[in-house]
Each structure stands twice: as C-alpha cells, then as structure tokens.
Amino acid sequence: MAEVAGGPRPEDCPGTSSAQAGRAAACQGCPNQRLCAAGAAAAPDPAAAAELRERLRAVKHTVVVLSGKGGVGKSTFSALLAHGLAADEAKQVHQSGSGWSPVYVEENLGVMSVGFLLSSPDDAVIWRGPKKNGLIKQFLRDVDWGEIDYLIVDTPPGTSDEHLSIVQYLSATHIDGAVIITTPQEVSLQDVRKEINFCHKVKLPIIGVVENMSGFICPKCKNESQIFPPTTGGAEKMCQALNISLLGKVPLDPQIGKSCDKGQSFLSEVPESPATLSYRSIIQRVQEYCDLQHFQEEKII
C-alpha cells in the first residue's frame, strides 16, 4: 500500500489476504486497490507462479531488506550483507546460461540493478506502478541467477506497491524473511514500526532489526558519541516492545562511505573496525536463521 499525504496509511491496510482487501476505506487511492479487490495481489497467477518457481528453484535463501525510512543505510547494509555472505569459501562460482545475466563484481557475487539498464547514471527513473512492478517481475523471472545460496533484495523506503509486488511474486517460491533497518532516533523508528506492521499484514516473516548509525566510536580515543541520540530507547526498546529480534547495532564509521565510493568491501578493507565486527555478528545471525528455516522445511517435507 502506498502512503500519500492525506491519503491511505500503510498501518491501516487490511492485508492482501483479508476479505476486506481492496474494499476497506484505507484502500482508497492505493495503486494496488484493484488487484487486491480482485484477489490478484495475494499471489501471482498459476502460469506466472510456475515461471518464478522454475527460475528461482536453485535459490536456497531469499532475504528482503526493508525500512519505512529513507537514508538509514538499506543499500549499504544490503551490499555488505551480500559481501559477507559471499566470503564463505564453501560457495561456488556460478555462470549464466540463459536469461539476463547478473553483473558479477566478484566470482561468487552477482548484482542486478535498474541502474544497469539506464543510458546514463544521471538518468531519473520516472515510472508509474505497472511499469515498476513489471521490472520487479523481470528481475525475478528473467535473470539467470543460477544456483545461489542467498538472494538479497534491496528495496526502496516505505511500504509502496513495489514492496507488495515483491512479496506477491516471491510468495510463489520461497522467502526466508525480512531484515529491517533503522537508525536510533524516534523519527526513524516511527516509520519502521509501520514497516513491521506491513510485514505482519502481508505475512512476511521478520528475521530481525538492525540499528544502523548506532553511535560513533572514535578510532583514536575509543570513546563513543551518540550522533543520533536514542531519545525513546532506540531499536532495542522497540524490539522488546514488539517482540522482534534485534540482530545488532552498527556504529558509524566514515570508512564505510569511502569503501562504497571505491567499490570495495568495507568488511575486508577494515576487518578490525567495531562496525565490521558488528556486521559479521549480524551476518552470522542471518545465516543461522536461514539455515534453521531450511532445516525445518526439510524436516517437514
């Protein structure tokens, strides 16, 4: 559900599987109202579902990175999560045989982005919902991901029709859950609570929450300063109140931005940084969650 000024609020969405989907007062103005009312938003049609299952059958785990707030570091976290997972030496080199081929930045780390399809890096993407949703479907259905252990989906901020489409399409295959990114201040937590509510409404499991930009540790004196003070208790208190796992807190580190600008992995460039140690702990917890999910599914089967 899209959130617009004076319009519907995501937290009032009845959910795609509700009998009121597309019919409730909160649905007025939502780009997916007609889809939800027709029952088409709950799951893709059988033919599309079969295509998605076939394309993603060799993907072991799928993790969606979300946040209701922009500028909290979702893309940076997604990139470093992928770098950290790709550092596992047990993973194999994969080659594309059909469909769109991801751009491989390392032997076992491929990326697909709308930025690769633009004629210039300065071009703006001015698309309405149907075209954006169509591209999301193409990224899942037409990209030859091959046999991979993790598919990390970096999403835009908010709870818009793109998020609903991602959950809708992935429901035809498998999705381990969502990692939700926030910063400590209340203005960020307010939006993140809406994102958590969105996940509950669309039955998207929540792996946990990461508090990004959580203080600054001086590299010389090692003293910690709160750049964004957690005036209401930060992510830790929110997670306790909502009974959600706090995966960890990542402190600010100027080297993260420098490494991103150079196209380098911060985790390998500054391996002893407090932020790197925090990232590695979070990555391990995500791996453990996904492995447990995989084990439980195999046991059920």
Coordinates of C-alpha atoms in Angstrom, one line a residue:
M1 CA 0.0 0.0 0.0
A2 CA 1.3 3.4 -0.9
E3 CA 1.4 6.2 1.7
V4 CA 0.4 9.7 0.4
A5 CA -0.3 12.9 2.2
G6 CA -3.9 13.0 3.3
G7 CA -4.4 9.5 1.8
P8 CA -4.3 5.9 3.0
R9 CA -1.8 4.9 5.7
P10 CA 0.1 1.6 5.4
E11 CA -0.7 0.7 9.0
D12 CA -4.5 0.7 8.1
C13 CA -4.0 -1.8 5.3
P14 CA -6.2 -4.8 5.9
G15 CA -3.7 -7.1 4.2
T16 CA -3.7 -8.8 0.8
S17 CA -5.3 -12.0 2.2
S18 CA -8.1 -10.2 4.1
A19 CA -11.7 -10.3 3.0
Q20 CA -11.6 -6.5 3.0
A21 CA -8.5 -6.4 0.7
G22 CA -9.2 -3.6 -1.8
R23 CA -12.6 -2.8 -0.3
A24 CA -11.7 -1.1 3.0
A25 CA -11.8 2.7 3.4
A26 CA -8.0 2.6 3.8
C27 CA -7.6 1.1 0.3
Q28 CA -8.9 4.2 -1.4
G29 CA -6.1 5.7 -3.5
C30 CA -3.8 2.7 -3.2
P31 CA -2.1 1.7 -6.5
N32 CA -2.9 -2.0 -5.8
Q33 CA -6.6 -1.5 -4.9
R34 CA -8.0 -3.2 -8.0
L35 CA -5.5 -6.1 -7.7
C36 CA -6.4 -6.7 -4.0
A37 CA -10.1 -6.4 -4.6
A38 CA -9.9 -9.0 -7.4
G39 CA -7.8 -11.3 -5.2
A40 CA -4.8 -11.0 -7.6
A41 CA -2.5 -9.3 -5.1
A42 CA -2.4 -12.3 -2.7
A43 CA -0.5 -14.5 -5.2
P44 CA 0.6 -14.4 -8.9
D45 CA -1.4 -16.3 -11.4
P46 CA -0.6 -20.0 -11.8
A47 CA 1.4 -19.6 -15.0
A48 CA 3.5 -16.7 -13.6
A49 CA 4.0 -18.6 -10.3
A50 CA 5.3 -21.6 -12.3
E51 CA 7.8 -19.4 -14.2
L52 CA 9.0 -17.9 -11.0
R53 CA 9.4 -21.2 -9.3
E54 CA 11.4 -22.6 -12.2
R55 CA 13.7 -19.5 -12.4
L56 CA 14.3 -19.4 -8.6
R57 CA 14.3 -23.1 -7.9
A58 CA 18.1 -23.1 -7.3
V59 CA 18.0 -20.1 -4.9
K60 CA 18.5 -21.5 -1.4
H61 CA 17.6 -18.4 0.6
T62 CA 15.9 -15.1 -0.1
V63 CA 16.2 -12.1 2.2
V64 CA 14.4 -8.8 1.7
V65 CA 16.0 -5.7 3.2
L66 CA 13.3 -3.1 4.3
S67 CA 12.8 0.1 6.2
G68 CA 10.0 2.6 6.3
K69 CA 12.6 5.4 6.4
G70 CA 14.9 6.6 3.7
G71 CA 18.5 7.3 4.3
V72 CA 19.0 4.7 7.0
G73 CA 21.6 2.7 5.1
K74 CA 19.5 -0.1 3.5
S75 CA 21.5 -0.3 0.3
T76 CA 24.8 -0.1 2.2
F77 CA 23.7 -2.9 4.5
S78 CA 22.4 -5.0 1.6
A79 CA 25.8 -4.7 -0.2
L80 CA 27.8 -5.5 2.9
L81 CA 25.4 -8.4 3.8
A82 CA 26.0 -9.8 0.3
H83 CA 29.8 -9.3 0.6
G84 CA 29.8 -11.0 4.0
L85 CA 27.7 -14.0 2.8
A86 CA 29.9 -14.3 -0.4
A87 CA 33.0 -14.5 1.8
D88 CA 32.0 -18.1 2.7
E89 CA 34.6 -20.2 0.9
A90 CA 32.2 -23.1 0.6
K91 CA 30.2 -21.2 -2.1
Q92 CA 30.9 -22.0 -5.7
V93 CA 31.5 -19.9 -8.8
H94 CA 28.3 -19.7 -10.9
Q95 CA 27.9 -19.0 -14.6
S96 CA 24.9 -17.8 -16.5
G97 CA 23.4 -19.9 -19.2
S98 CA 20.2 -18.2 -20.1
G99 CA 18.2 -15.0 -19.5
W100 CA 19.6 -11.8 -18.2
S101 CA 23.0 -12.3 -16.6
P102 CA 23.8 -10.6 -13.4
V103 CA 26.9 -8.3 -13.3
Y104 CA 29.5 -10.2 -11.3
V105 CA 31.6 -7.9 -9.0
E106 CA 33.3 -11.0 -7.6
E107 CA 33.5 -14.6 -8.7
N108 CA 30.5 -15.5 -6.5
L109 CA 28.8 -12.2 -6.0
G110 CA 26.4 -11.0 -8.8
V111 CA 24.3 -7.9 -8.9
M112 CA 21.2 -6.8 -10.9
S113 CA 20.0 -3.2 -10.8
V114 CA 17.8 -0.9 -12.7
G115 CA 20.8 1.3 -12.9
F116 CA 22.4 -1.1 -15.4
L117 CA 19.5 -0.5 -17.8
L118 CA 19.8 3.3 -18.0
S119 CA 21.6 5.0 -20.8
S120 CA 23.3 7.4 -18.2
P121 CA 23.9 7.1 -14.5
D122 CA 22.3 10.5 -14.1
D123 CA 19.0 9.4 -15.7
A124 CA 16.0 9.5 -13.4
V125 CA 13.6 6.6 -13.3
I126 CA 10.1 8.2 -13.7
W127 CA 7.8 5.2 -13.9
R128 CA 4.3 4.5 -12.7
G129 CA 3.3 1.4 -10.7
P130 CA 2.6 -1.1 -13.5
K131 CA 6.0 -0.5 -15.2
K132 CA 7.9 -0.7 -11.9
N133 CA 6.0 -3.9 -11.0
G134 CA 6.8 -5.3 -14.4
L135 CA 10.5 -4.7 -13.9
I136 CA 10.4 -6.4 -10.5
K137 CA 8.8 -9.4 -12.1
Q138 CA 11.5 -9.4 -14.8
F139 CA 14.3 -9.3 -12.3
L140 CA 12.9 -12.4 -10.6
R141 CA 11.7 -14.3 -13.6
D142 CA 14.2 -13.3 -16.4
V143 CA 17.5 -13.1 -14.6
D144 CA 19.6 -16.2 -14.7
W145 CA 20.6 -16.3 -11.0
G146 CA 21.7 -19.9 -11.3
E147 CA 22.4 -22.0 -8.2
I148 CA 23.0 -19.4 -5.4
D149 CA 22.8 -19.6 -1.7
Y150 CA 21.4 -16.1 -1.0
L151 CA 19.3 -13.7 -3.0
I152 CA 19.4 -10.3 -1.2
V153 CA 16.6 -7.9 -2.3
D154 CA 17.3 -4.2 -1.6
T155 CA 14.1 -2.2 -1.6
P156 CA 13.2 1.5 -1.7
P157 CA 12.0 3.1 1.6
G158 CA 8.3 3.0 2.6
T159 CA 5.5 0.5 2.1
S160 CA 4.6 1.1 -1.5
D161 CA 3.3 -1.1 -4.3
E162 CA 6.8 -2.2 -5.1
H163 CA 7.0 -3.9 -1.7
L164 CA 3.7 -5.5 -2.2
S165 CA 4.7 -6.8 -5.6
I166 CA 8.0 -8.2 -4.3
V167 CA 6.2 -10.2 -1.5
Q168 CA 3.5 -11.2 -4.0
Y169 CA 5.9 -12.6 -6.6
L170 CA 8.2 -14.3 -4.0
S171 CA 5.2 -16.0 -2.4
A172 CA 5.2 -18.2 -5.4
T173 CA 8.6 -19.6 -4.4
H174 CA 10.1 -19.1 -1.0
I175 CA 11.2 -16.2 1.1
D176 CA 13.1 -16.6 4.4
G177 CA 12.2 -13.2 5.7
A178 CA 13.0 -9.6 6.0
V179 CA 15.8 -7.7 7.7
I180 CA 14.6 -4.2 8.8
I181 CA 17.0 -1.3 9.0
T182 CA 16.6 1.7 11.3
T183 CA 18.6 4.4 13.0
P184 CA 18.3 5.2 16.7
Q185 CA 16.2 8.3 16.6
E186 CA 12.4 8.3 17.0
V187 CA 11.7 9.9 13.6
S188 CA 13.1 6.7 12.1
L189 CA 11.5 4.3 14.5
Q190 CA 8.1 5.7 13.7
D191 CA 8.4 4.7 10.1
V192 CA 10.0 1.4 10.9
R193 CA 7.0 0.4 13.1
K194 CA 4.8 0.9 10.1
E195 CA 7.1 -1.3 8.1
I196 CA 6.9 -4.0 10.8
N197 CA 3.1 -3.7 10.6
F198 CA 3.2 -4.1 6.9
C199 CA 5.3 -7.3 7.2
H200 CA 2.7 -8.7 9.6
K201 CA -0.2 -7.8 7.3
V202 CA 1.4 -9.5 4.2
K203 CA 2.6 -12.4 6.4
L204 CA 6.3 -11.7 5.7
P205 CA 8.5 -13.2 8.4
I206 CA 10.8 -10.8 10.1
I207 CA 14.4 -12.1 10.7
G208 CA 15.2 -9.1 12.9
V209 CA 16.0 -5.4 13.1
V210 CA 19.4 -3.7 12.6
E211 CA 20.1 -0.4 14.3
N212 CA 22.4 1.4 11.8
M213 CA 24.5 4.5 12.6
S214 CA 24.3 3.5 16.3
G215 CA 26.8 5.9 17.9
F216 CA 30.3 6.8 16.8
I217 CA 33.4 5.2 18.2
C218 CA 36.5 7.5 17.9
P219 CA 39.3 5.5 16.2
K220 CA 41.9 7.3 18.3
C221 CA 40.5 7.6 21.8
K222 CA 37.8 4.8 21.5
N223 CA 35.2 7.0 23.2
E224 CA 31.7 6.6 21.9
S225 CA 29.4 9.5 21.0
Q226 CA 25.7 9.4 20.2
I227 CA 25.3 11.3 16.9
F228 CA 21.7 10.3 16.7
P229 CA 20.5 10.0 20.3
P230 CA 18.0 7.2 21.0
T231 CA 15.6 9.5 22.8
T232 CA 12.9 6.8 23.1
G233 CA 15.2 3.9 23.7
G234 CA 16.2 3.2 20.1
A235 CA 15.7 -0.1 18.3
E236 CA 16.4 -2.2 21.4
K237 CA 13.4 -0.9 23.3
M238 CA 11.2 -1.0 20.1
C239 CA 12.2 -4.7 19.5
Q240 CA 11.4 -5.6 23.1
A241 CA 8.0 -3.9 22.9
L242 CA 7.2 -5.6 19.6
N243 CA 8.8 -9.0 20.5
I244 CA 11.2 -8.9 17.5
S245 CA 14.8 -9.9 17.4
L246 CA 17.4 -7.1 17.5
L247 CA 20.1 -8.5 15.2
G248 CA 22.7 -5.9 16.2
K249 CA 23.9 -2.3 16.2
V250 CA 26.3 -0.9 13.7
P251 CA 28.2 2.2 14.7
L252 CA 29.0 5.0 12.3
D253 CA 32.4 4.7 10.5
P254 CA 33.5 7.2 7.8
Q255 CA 35.4 4.4 6.1
I256 CA 32.1 2.7 5.2
G257 CA 31.2 5.5 2.8
K258 CA 34.8 5.7 1.4
S259 CA 34.8 2.0 0.7
C260 CA 31.4 2.2 -1.0
D261 CA 32.6 5.1 -3.2
K262 CA 35.6 3.0 -4.3
G263 CA 33.5 -0.1 -4.9
Q264 CA 35.4 -2.0 -2.2
S265 CA 34.2 -4.3 0.6
F266 CA 34.4 -2.4 3.9
L267 CA 34.5 -5.8 5.7
S268 CA 37.7 -6.8 4.1
E269 CA 39.2 -3.3 3.9
V270 CA 38.9 -2.6 7.7
P271 CA 38.5 -6.0 9.2
E272 CA 39.1 -4.9 12.9
S273 CA 36.7 -2.0 12.9
P274 CA 33.9 -2.1 15.5
A275 CA 31.5 -1.7 12.7
T276 CA 32.9 -4.7 10.8
L277 CA 32.8 -6.8 14.0
S278 CA 29.1 -5.8 14.4
Y279 CA 28.4 -6.6 10.7
R280 CA 29.9 -10.0 11.0
S281 CA 27.9 -10.8 14.1
I282 CA 24.7 -9.7 12.3
I283 CA 25.6 -11.7 9.2
Q284 CA 26.2 -14.8 11.3
R285 CA 22.7 -14.4 12.9
V286 CA 21.1 -14.0 9.5
Q287 CA 22.8 -17.2 8.3
E288 CA 21.8 -19.1 11.4
Y289 CA 18.2 -18.0 10.9
C290 CA 18.1 -19.0 7.2
D291 CA 19.8 -22.4 7.9
L292 CA 17.3 -23.1 10.7
Q293 CA 14.4 -22.3 8.3
H294 CA 15.9 -24.6 5.7
F295 CA 16.3 -27.4 8.2
Q296 CA 12.8 -27.1 9.5
E297 CA 11.4 -27.1 5.9
E298 CA 13.4 -30.2 5.0
K299 CA 12.2 -31.9 8.2
I300 CA 8.5 -31.1 7.4
I301 CA 9.0 -32.4 3.8

